Amino acid sequence: MFTPNDIRQIEARGAEISQIEEQVERFRKGFPWLKIIAPATPGHGIRVLSPAEAQASAQYYRAAKVNGKCKFVPASGAASRMFKDMFSGLEKLEEGKDLSADAPGARLAAHIREFAFYDEALFGVPEDSASYRRATLRKLLGEDGLDYGSKPKGVLKFHRYPDEVRTAIAEHLVEAQEYMREADGSCNLVVTISPEHRSLFEAALAEVQPVYEKKYGVRYNVSFTYQDKATDTIAVDPANEPFRKEDGTLLFRPAGHGALIHNLNKVDAELVSIKNIDNVAHEKLLPATSLYKQVLMGEALRLRDRIFEYLRKLDEYPSPAVCGEIEDFLENTLCVKVAPAFDPQGRVAMLRAKLNRPIRVCGMVRNEGEPGGGPYIIEGKDGSSSLQILESVQINKDDPDAVRAMSGATHFNPVDLVCILRDVNGEPFDLLKHVDPDAGFMSSKSYQGRELKALEMPGLWNGAMSDWNTMFVEVPLDTFNPVKVVLDLLRPAHQA
C-alpha cells in the first residue's frame, strides 16, 4: 500500500506504519453503530438539582481536599469558520454587488459599534452603503486591518468594559480566578493551541495577566500544549485508497478534538475543568457561571469520594451485601446496569473494574435549538449500560429505535465538564486505556477541489472518554454562551 517515500513521510510524523494501515482499513470497514437504550432525561440519566442542592454541591467542592486543580481550554485552530459568512459577503461586495439588509455582512456593518473590536479610527463612522460594508469587512478580515479571519478565537476581542476590552483568553483568566483558585492563590490553566499561534496568545496574556494578578490577588500558571502531529489521520479518496497530493505525498489531517486525550493525559492534576475557548460570557454572568462550575466540581468530588469508599470496601470485606449495594449505586446513580455474576470472585473483580476508572461530570443544557451532541444511555460491548455523549453523525438514522431515542432527547452537550484523573491511591489514570476506538466517525471533505474522506478520532468528550464513570447534571442555559459565528457577539450574554 505504501512506497518507501510514504514510509519515510509517516515515520517523520512520529506515527507507525501499522497505525496508518489500520486507519485505511477503518475507512473500508466503517464504524459500528452504538446501540442506544434510551436518551438520558431528567430523573433517568440527568440529575436536576434544586437551588439548595446546587448550593450544597458548591460547598462540597469548596471544602473538599484536592490534589491539584487545572482548567483545560481547547483553543486550537484559526477562527476562519467564525467569519465564513463575512468572507462570503466580502467576495460578493468585491464583485460590485451589494448585500441584502439581513445578510450577515450587512448586519455586522450596521451594528459595528456594538462589537468590542470596534475602533472609530479603523472602521470610521458607520453608514448605510455598499462601499462602507466592503471597507468594514476588508478591515475586519484583511492583513492591513484586524486580520481576524486568520487569528485564533482566543485572541479576538469579545467583550467591552468601561476600563478595558477583553479577549476570550482574558475572560478565561477571570473565570479561573473565580472558581479554580488553589489554596496558595495560584490558578493553573492548560491551553491547547496551534504552534503558529503561540506568539499571539503570549502577547494577549502579557497584556492582561499582570493586571489581573494584581487586581484579583492571584498567580496564574498558564502553559500551552499542541496537538501532536502523530495523532493526525490519513485521508483517503472515494475508493478508500490513500489520498495523494499533486506531488504524490500522502495527505494527513488533524483527527479532531479526540486527539486531545493525549494532551489531557499529561495534565498533572486530580481535578480538571474543561471548557471551550469560545464559551465565555460578559462578566455580568460570572456569578451563575461560577456557581454551576463549582456545582459540577462538587458533584464530581462527591462521586469520587463515594467510589473510593466502595473500592476500599471491596478490598477490606467484599461481602454479597456490599456488592449488592455497589450494583444499586451503579445502576441508580450512573445508569450502569451490569449482568449478574454467579461467581463471587468474578463479581468482585467486575465491580472493581467498573469503579476504578476516571470520573467525569458533564453539564447538560435543555435543548432549545442550539447544536451539539446529546446525552444517551448506551449498551456497551460487554452488555452493560452506561451514560455516553453522542454526536448526531454517530446515530443510525436508518434505525427507527435510534431515531425515536434522538427525538426524545431533552438536553444537549455544551462541553462543560469536570474530570477526576487520579485513582483511589492518588495515582494518575492512563486515559488512553479508556478510549473506545470504535466510537469515531468519518466525514466528507475536499482538498483543492478534490473529494476525500476524513477520519475523526473518538471525540474528547465522546469515545475518548467512553470507559469513564459518567454523571450528567443539568445546568442553566445562561452558562452556555458560545461564539460560533461573529454575530453571536451581538447576543445579550456578550453585551454590556
CSV table of C-alpha atoms in Angstrom, one decimal, residues 82-422:
chain,number,residue,atom,x,y,z
A,82,MET,CA,-16.4,32.1,12.7
A,83,PHE,CA,-16.0,34.5,9.8
A,84,LYS,CA,-17.2,32.2,6.9
A,85,ASP,CA,-20.2,34.4,6.2
A,86,MET,CA,-18.1,37.5,6.3
A,87,PHE,CA,-15.7,36.2,3.7
A,88,SER,CA,-18.7,35.2,1.5
A,89,GLY,CA,-20.2,38.7,1.9
A,90,LEU,CA,-16.9,40.4,1.1
A,91,GLU,CA,-16.5,38.3,-2.1
A,92,LYS,CA,-19.9,39.5,-3.3
A,93,LEU,CA,-19.1,43.1,-2.5
A,94,GLU,CA,-15.8,42.9,-4.3
A,95,GLU,CA,-17.7,41.8,-7.4
A,96,GLY,CA,-19.6,45.0,-7.3
A,97,LYS,CA,-22.8,43.6,-5.8
A,98,ASP,CA,-24.5,44.8,-2.6
A,99,LEU,CA,-25.8,42.7,0.3
A,100,SER,CA,-29.4,42.5,1.5
A,101,ALA,CA,-30.1,44.2,4.8
A,102,ASP,CA,-30.4,40.9,6.6
A,103,ALA,CA,-27.2,39.4,5.1
A,104,PRO,CA,-24.6,38.6,7.8
A,105,GLY,CA,-22.1,41.1,6.4
A,106,ALA,CA,-24.6,43.8,6.2
A,107,ARG,CA,-25.8,43.2,9.8
A,108,LEU,CA,-22.2,43.3,11.1
A,109,ALA,CA,-21.6,46.6,9.4
A,110,ALA,CA,-24.9,48.1,10.6
A,111,HIS,CA,-24.0,47.0,14.2
A,112,ILE,CA,-20.3,47.6,14.1
A,113,ARG,CA,-20.3,49.9,17.1
A,114,GLU,CA,-21.7,47.2,19.3
A,115,PHE,CA,-18.7,44.9,18.8
A,116,ALA,CA,-15.8,45.0,21.3
A,117,PHE,CA,-13.3,45.2,18.4
A,118,TYR,CA,-14.8,48.4,17.0
A,119,ASP,CA,-12.4,51.3,16.8
A,120,GLU,CA,-13.6,54.5,15.1
A,121,ALA,CA,-10.1,55.3,13.9
A,122,LEU,CA,-10.1,51.9,12.0
A,123,PHE,CA,-13.8,51.5,11.0
A,124,GLY,CA,-14.9,55.1,10.8
A,125,VAL,CA,-18.4,56.3,11.3
A,126,PRO,CA,-21.0,53.7,10.1
A,127,GLU,CA,-23.1,54.5,7.1
A,128,ASP,CA,-25.6,52.6,5.0
A,129,SER,CA,-23.8,51.9,1.8
A,130,ALA,CA,-22.1,49.1,-0.1
A,131,SER,CA,-18.8,50.9,0.0
A,132,TYR,CA,-18.9,51.1,3.8
A,133,ARG,CA,-19.8,47.5,4.1
A,134,ARG,CA,-17.0,46.5,1.8
A,135,ALA,CA,-14.5,48.6,3.7
A,136,THR,CA,-15.7,47.3,7.0
A,137,LEU,CA,-15.3,43.6,6.0
A,138,ARG,CA,-11.9,44.3,4.5
A,139,LYS,CA,-10.6,45.9,7.7
A,140,LEU,CA,-12.1,43.1,9.8
A,141,LEU,CA,-10.6,40.3,7.7
A,142,GLY,CA,-7.6,41.7,5.9
A,143,GLU,CA,-4.0,41.7,6.9
A,144,ASP,CA,-3.9,45.6,6.8
A,145,GLY,CA,-6.7,45.6,9.3
A,146,LEU,CA,-7.5,43.2,12.2
A,147,ASP,CA,-6.8,40.1,10.2
A,148,TYR,CA,-9.4,38.3,12.3
A,149,GLY,CA,-10.1,35.6,9.7
A,150,SER,CA,-6.7,34.0,10.2
A,151,LYS,CA,-6.3,34.5,14.0
A,152,PRO,CA,-7.4,32.1,16.7
A,153,LYS,CA,-10.6,32.8,18.6
A,154,GLY,CA,-8.7,33.1,21.9
A,155,VAL,CA,-7.0,36.4,21.0
A,156,LEU,CA,-10.1,38.1,19.5
A,157,LYS,CA,-11.8,40.9,21.4
A,158,PHE,CA,-15.0,39.6,22.7
A,159,HIS,CA,-16.3,41.9,25.4
A,160,ARG,CA,-16.2,45.6,26.2
A,161,TYR,CA,-16.0,47.1,29.7
A,162,PRO,CA,-15.7,50.7,31.0
A,163,ASP,CA,-12.0,50.3,31.5
A,164,GLU,CA,-10.9,47.6,29.1
A,165,VAL,CA,-11.7,45.3,26.2
A,166,ARG,CA,-11.3,41.6,26.9
A,167,THR,CA,-10.3,38.8,24.6
A,168,ALA,CA,-11.7,35.3,25.0
A,169,ILE,CA,-8.5,34.1,26.7
A,170,ALA,CA,-8.7,37.1,29.1
A,171,GLU,CA,-12.2,36.0,30.1
A,172,HIS,CA,-10.9,32.5,30.9
A,173,LEU,CA,-8.4,34.1,33.2
A,174,VAL,CA,-11.1,36.0,35.0
A,175,GLU,CA,-13.3,32.9,35.3
A,176,ALA,CA,-10.4,30.8,36.6
A,177,GLN,CA,-9.6,33.0,39.5
A,178,GLU,CA,-13.2,32.9,40.5
A,179,TYR,CA,-13.6,29.2,40.8
A,180,MET,CA,-10.3,27.3,40.2
A,181,ARG,CA,-8.0,29.1,42.7
A,182,GLU,CA,-5.6,26.9,44.7
A,183,ALA,CA,-5.1,27.3,48.4
A,184,ASP,CA,-1.8,29.2,47.7
A,185,GLY,CA,-3.6,31.7,45.5
A,186,SER,CA,-2.4,30.2,42.2
A,187,CYS,CA,-4.5,29.3,39.1
A,188,ASN,CA,-3.4,26.6,36.6
A,189,LEU,CA,-4.5,26.7,33.0
A,190,VAL,CA,-3.5,24.4,30.2
A,191,VAL,CA,-4.5,25.8,26.8
A,192,THR,CA,-4.3,23.7,23.6
A,193,ILE,CA,-3.2,25.9,20.7
A,194,SER,CA,-1.6,25.6,17.2
A,195,PRO,CA,2.1,26.2,17.3
A,196,GLU,CA,1.9,29.1,14.8
A,197,HIS,CA,-0.4,31.0,17.2
A,198,ARG,CA,1.7,30.8,20.3
A,199,SER,CA,3.2,34.4,19.9
A,200,LEU,CA,-0.4,35.8,19.6
A,201,PHE,CA,-1.5,34.1,22.8
A,202,GLU,CA,1.6,35.1,24.6
A,203,ALA,CA,1.1,38.7,23.6
A,204,ALA,CA,-2.6,38.6,24.6
A,205,LEU,CA,-1.6,37.2,28.0
A,206,ALA,CA,1.2,39.6,28.6
A,207,GLU,CA,-1.2,42.5,28.2
A,208,VAL,CA,-3.6,41.3,30.9
A,209,GLN,CA,-2.0,38.7,33.1
A,210,PRO,CA,0.0,41.1,35.4
A,211,VAL,CA,-3.0,43.4,35.7
A,212,TYR,CA,-5.4,40.6,36.7
A,213,GLU,CA,-2.8,39.1,39.1
A,214,LYS,CA,-2.7,42.4,40.9
A,215,LYS,CA,-6.4,43.1,40.7
A,216,TYR,CA,-7.6,39.7,41.9
A,217,GLY,CA,-4.6,38.7,44.1
A,218,VAL,CA,-3.9,35.6,42.2
A,219,ARG,CA,-0.9,34.0,40.4
A,220,TYR,CA,-1.6,32.4,37.0
A,221,ASN,CA,0.4,29.4,35.7
A,222,VAL,CA,-0.5,29.2,32.0
A,223,SER,CA,1.0,26.5,29.8
A,224,PHE,CA,0.4,25.7,26.2
A,225,THR,CA,0.1,22.3,24.6
A,226,TYR,CA,-0.1,21.3,20.9
A,227,GLN,CA,-2.0,18.6,19.2
A,228,ASP,CA,0.7,16.0,18.3
A,229,LYS,CA,1.2,15.6,14.6
A,230,ALA,CA,1.5,11.9,15.2
A,231,THR,CA,-2.2,11.8,16.0
A,232,ASP,CA,-3.2,13.2,12.6
A,233,THR,CA,-5.1,10.7,10.4
A,234,ILE,CA,-4.6,9.8,6.8
A,235,ALA,CA,-7.2,10.9,4.2
A,236,VAL,CA,-8.5,8.6,1.5
A,237,ASP,CA,-10.2,9.1,-1.8
A,238,PRO,CA,-13.7,7.9,-2.6
A,239,ALA,CA,-12.4,4.5,-3.4
A,240,ASN,CA,-10.8,4.3,0.1
A,241,GLU,CA,-7.3,4.4,-1.3
A,242,PRO,CA,-4.7,6.8,0.4
A,243,PHE,CA,-5.3,10.3,-0.9
A,244,ARG,CA,-2.3,11.8,-2.6
A,245,LYS,CA,-1.5,15.4,-3.2
A,246,GLU,CA,-0.2,16.7,-6.6
A,247,ASP,CA,3.4,16.0,-5.6
A,248,GLY,CA,2.5,12.4,-4.8
A,249,THR,CA,2.8,12.7,-1.0
A,250,LEU,CA,0.1,11.5,1.4
A,251,LEU,CA,-2.4,13.9,2.9
A,252,PHE,CA,-2.9,13.9,6.6
A,253,ARG,CA,-5.5,15.8,8.6
A,254,PRO,CA,-6.0,16.7,12.2
A,255,ALA,CA,-8.0,13.9,13.9
A,256,GLY,CA,-10.5,16.3,15.6
A,257,HIS,CA,-10.6,17.2,19.3
A,258,GLY,CA,-10.4,13.5,20.2
A,259,ALA,CA,-6.7,13.7,19.7
A,260,LEU,CA,-6.5,16.0,22.8
A,261,ILE,CA,-7.0,13.0,25.1
A,262,HIS,CA,-3.2,12.6,24.7
A,263,ASN,CA,-2.7,16.2,25.9
A,264,LEU,CA,-5.2,15.7,28.8
A,265,ASN,CA,-3.3,12.6,29.8
A,266,LYS,CA,-0.3,14.7,30.5
A,267,VAL,CA,-2.0,17.2,32.9
A,268,ASP,CA,-0.6,16.8,36.4
A,269,ALA,CA,-3.7,17.5,38.5
A,270,GLU,CA,-6.5,15.5,40.1
A,271,LEU,CA,-9.4,17.8,39.2
A,272,VAL,CA,-9.6,19.3,35.7
A,273,SER,CA,-12.3,21.6,34.4
A,274,ILE,CA,-12.8,21.5,30.6
A,275,LYS,CA,-14.5,24.4,28.7
A,276,ASN,CA,-14.0,25.5,25.1
A,277,ILE,CA,-12.2,28.8,24.3
A,278,ASP,CA,-15.3,30.5,22.8
A,279,ASN,CA,-17.7,29.6,25.6
A,280,VAL,CA,-17.3,32.7,27.7
A,281,ALA,CA,-19.8,35.4,28.6
A,282,HIS,CA,-19.6,39.0,29.8
A,283,GLU,CA,-18.6,39.2,33.4
A,284,LYS,CA,-22.2,40.2,34.4
A,285,LEU,CA,-23.0,36.4,34.0
A,286,LEU,CA,-20.0,35.3,36.1
A,287,PRO,CA,-21.9,34.6,39.3
A,288,ALA,CA,-24.1,31.9,37.6
A,289,THR,CA,-21.1,30.6,35.6
A,290,SER,CA,-19.0,30.3,38.7
A,291,LEU,CA,-21.8,28.7,40.8
A,292,TYR,CA,-22.6,26.0,38.4
A,293,LYS,CA,-18.9,25.2,37.6
A,294,GLN,CA,-18.5,24.7,41.4
A,295,VAL,CA,-21.6,22.6,41.4
A,296,LEU,CA,-20.1,20.3,38.7
A,297,MET,CA,-16.9,20.1,40.6
A,298,GLY,CA,-18.7,19.4,43.9
A,299,GLU,CA,-20.7,16.6,42.3
A,300,ALA,CA,-17.5,15.1,40.8
A,301,LEU,CA,-15.7,15.2,44.1
A,302,ARG,CA,-18.8,13.7,45.9
A,303,LEU,CA,-18.8,10.9,43.3
A,304,ARG,CA,-15.1,10.4,43.7
A,305,ASP,CA,-15.4,10.0,47.5
A,306,ARG,CA,-18.3,7.5,47.2
A,307,ILE,CA,-16.5,5.4,44.6
A,308,PHE,CA,-13.3,5.4,46.6
A,309,GLU,CA,-15.3,4.3,49.7
A,310,TYR,CA,-16.7,1.4,47.7
A,311,LEU,CA,-13.3,0.4,46.4
A,312,ARG,CA,-11.9,0.3,49.9
A,313,LYS,CA,-14.9,-1.9,51.0
A,314,LEU,CA,-14.2,-4.3,48.2
A,315,ASP,CA,-10.6,-4.6,49.4
A,316,GLU,CA,-11.5,-5.0,53.0
A,317,TYR,CA,-14.7,-7.0,53.1
A,318,PRO,CA,-16.3,-7.8,49.7
A,319,SER,CA,-19.5,-9.3,51.1
A,320,PRO,CA,-22.5,-10.1,48.9
A,321,ALA,CA,-24.3,-7.2,50.7
A,322,VAL,CA,-21.5,-4.8,49.7
A,323,CYS,CA,-21.6,-6.0,46.1
A,324,GLY,CA,-25.3,-5.5,46.0
A,325,GLU,CA,-25.0,-2.0,47.4
A,326,ILE,CA,-22.4,-1.2,44.7
A,327,GLU,CA,-24.6,-2.6,41.9
A,328,ASP,CA,-27.5,-0.5,43.1
A,329,PHE,CA,-25.3,2.6,43.2
A,330,LEU,CA,-24.0,1.9,39.7
A,331,GLU,CA,-27.5,1.5,38.3
A,332,ASN,CA,-29.3,4.2,40.1
A,333,THR,CA,-26.6,6.9,40.1
A,334,LEU,CA,-24.6,6.2,36.9
A,335,CYS,CA,-27.1,4.2,34.8
A,336,VAL,CA,-24.6,1.4,34.7
A,337,LYS,CA,-26.6,-1.9,34.7
A,338,VAL,CA,-24.3,-4.9,34.9
A,339,ALA,CA,-25.0,-8.5,34.0
A,340,PRO,CA,-25.4,-10.7,37.1
A,341,ALA,CA,-22.3,-12.7,38.1
A,342,PHE,CA,-22.7,-16.1,39.7
A,343,ASP,CA,-19.0,-16.4,40.7
A,344,PRO,CA,-18.3,-14.4,43.8
A,345,GLN,CA,-14.7,-13.6,42.9
A,346,GLY,CA,-15.8,-12.7,39.3
A,347,ARG,CA,-18.5,-10.4,40.7
A,348,VAL,CA,-16.0,-8.5,42.9
A,349,ALA,CA,-13.4,-8.2,40.1
A,350,MET,CA,-16.1,-6.9,37.7
A,351,LEU,CA,-17.3,-4.3,40.2
A,352,ARG,CA,-13.8,-3.2,41.0
A,353,ALA,CA,-13.2,-2.8,37.2
A,354,LYS,CA,-16.4,-0.7,36.8
A,355,LEU,CA,-15.5,1.6,39.7
A,356,ASN,CA,-11.7,2.0,39.2
A,357,ARG,CA,-12.0,4.4,36.2
A,358,PRO,CA,-11.6,8.2,35.5
A,359,ILE,CA,-14.6,10.2,36.5
A,360,ARG,CA,-16.4,12.9,34.6
A,361,VAL,CA,-19.4,15.0,35.5
A,362,CYS,CA,-20.9,16.8,32.5
A,363,GLY,CA,-23.2,19.8,32.5
A,364,MET,CA,-26.2,19.4,30.2
A,365,VAL,CA,-28.4,22.2,28.9
A,366,ARG,CA,-32.1,21.8,28.0
A,367,ASN,CA,-32.4,21.6,24.2
A,368,GLU,CA,-33.7,24.9,22.8
A,369,GLY,CA,-32.3,24.6,19.3
A,370,GLU,CA,-28.6,25.0,19.9
A,371,PRO,CA,-26.4,22.5,18.1
A,372,GLY,CA,-24.4,19.9,20.0
A,373,GLY,CA,-24.1,16.3,20.9
A,374,GLY,CA,-26.6,14.7,23.2
A,375,PRO,CA,-26.6,12.5,26.3
A,376,TYR,CA,-27.8,8.9,25.9
A,377,ILE,CA,-27.8,5.6,27.7
A,378,ILE,CA,-25.8,3.1,25.6
A,379,GLU,CA,-25.4,-0.7,25.7
A,380,GLY,CA,-21.7,-1.5,25.7
A,381,LYS,CA,-19.7,-4.3,24.2
A,382,ASP,CA,-19.9,-6.3,27.5
A,383,GLY,CA,-23.7,-6.0,27.6
A,384,SER,CA,-23.7,-3.4,30.4
A,385,SER,CA,-25.2,0.0,30.0
A,386,SER,CA,-23.5,3.4,30.5
A,387,LEU,CA,-24.0,7.1,30.0
A,388,GLN,CA,-22.4,8.5,26.8
A,389,ILE,CA,-22.4,11.7,24.8
A,390,LEU,CA,-23.1,11.1,21.1
A,391,GLU,CA,-22.8,13.4,18.1
A,392,SER,CA,-25.6,13.2,15.6
A,393,VAL,CA,-23.4,11.5,13.0
A,394,GLN,CA,-22.9,8.6,15.4
A,395,ILE,CA,-26.7,7.9,15.4
A,396,ASN,CA,-28.0,5.5,12.8
A,397,LYS,CA,-30.8,7.4,11.0
A,398,ASP,CA,-32.0,4.2,9.4
A,399,ASP,CA,-32.7,2.6,12.8
A,400,PRO,CA,-36.2,3.5,13.9
A,401,ASP,CA,-35.3,2.9,17.6
A,402,ALA,CA,-32.3,5.2,17.4
A,403,VAL,CA,-34.3,7.9,15.6
A,404,ARG,CA,-37.0,7.6,18.3
A,405,ALA,CA,-34.4,8.0,21.0
A,406,MET,CA,-32.9,11.0,19.3
A,407,SER,CA,-36.4,12.7,19.1
A,408,GLY,CA,-36.9,12.0,22.8
A,409,ALA,CA,-33.7,13.8,23.8
A,410,THR,CA,-34.3,16.7,26.1
A,411,HIS,CA,-30.8,18.0,26.6
A,412,PHE,CA,-27.6,18.7,24.6
A,413,ASN,CA,-23.9,18.8,25.5
A,414,PRO,CA,-22.4,22.3,25.9
A,415,VAL,CA,-18.9,20.9,26.6
A,416,ASP,CA,-18.8,22.0,30.2
A,417,LEU,CA,-17.3,19.1,32.1
A,418,VAL,CA,-15.2,18.3,35.2
A,419,CYS,CA,-12.8,15.3,35.4
A,420,ILE,CA,-11.2,13.3,38.2
A,421,LEU,CA,-7.9,12.0,36.8
A,422,ARG,CA,-6.4,10.1,39.8
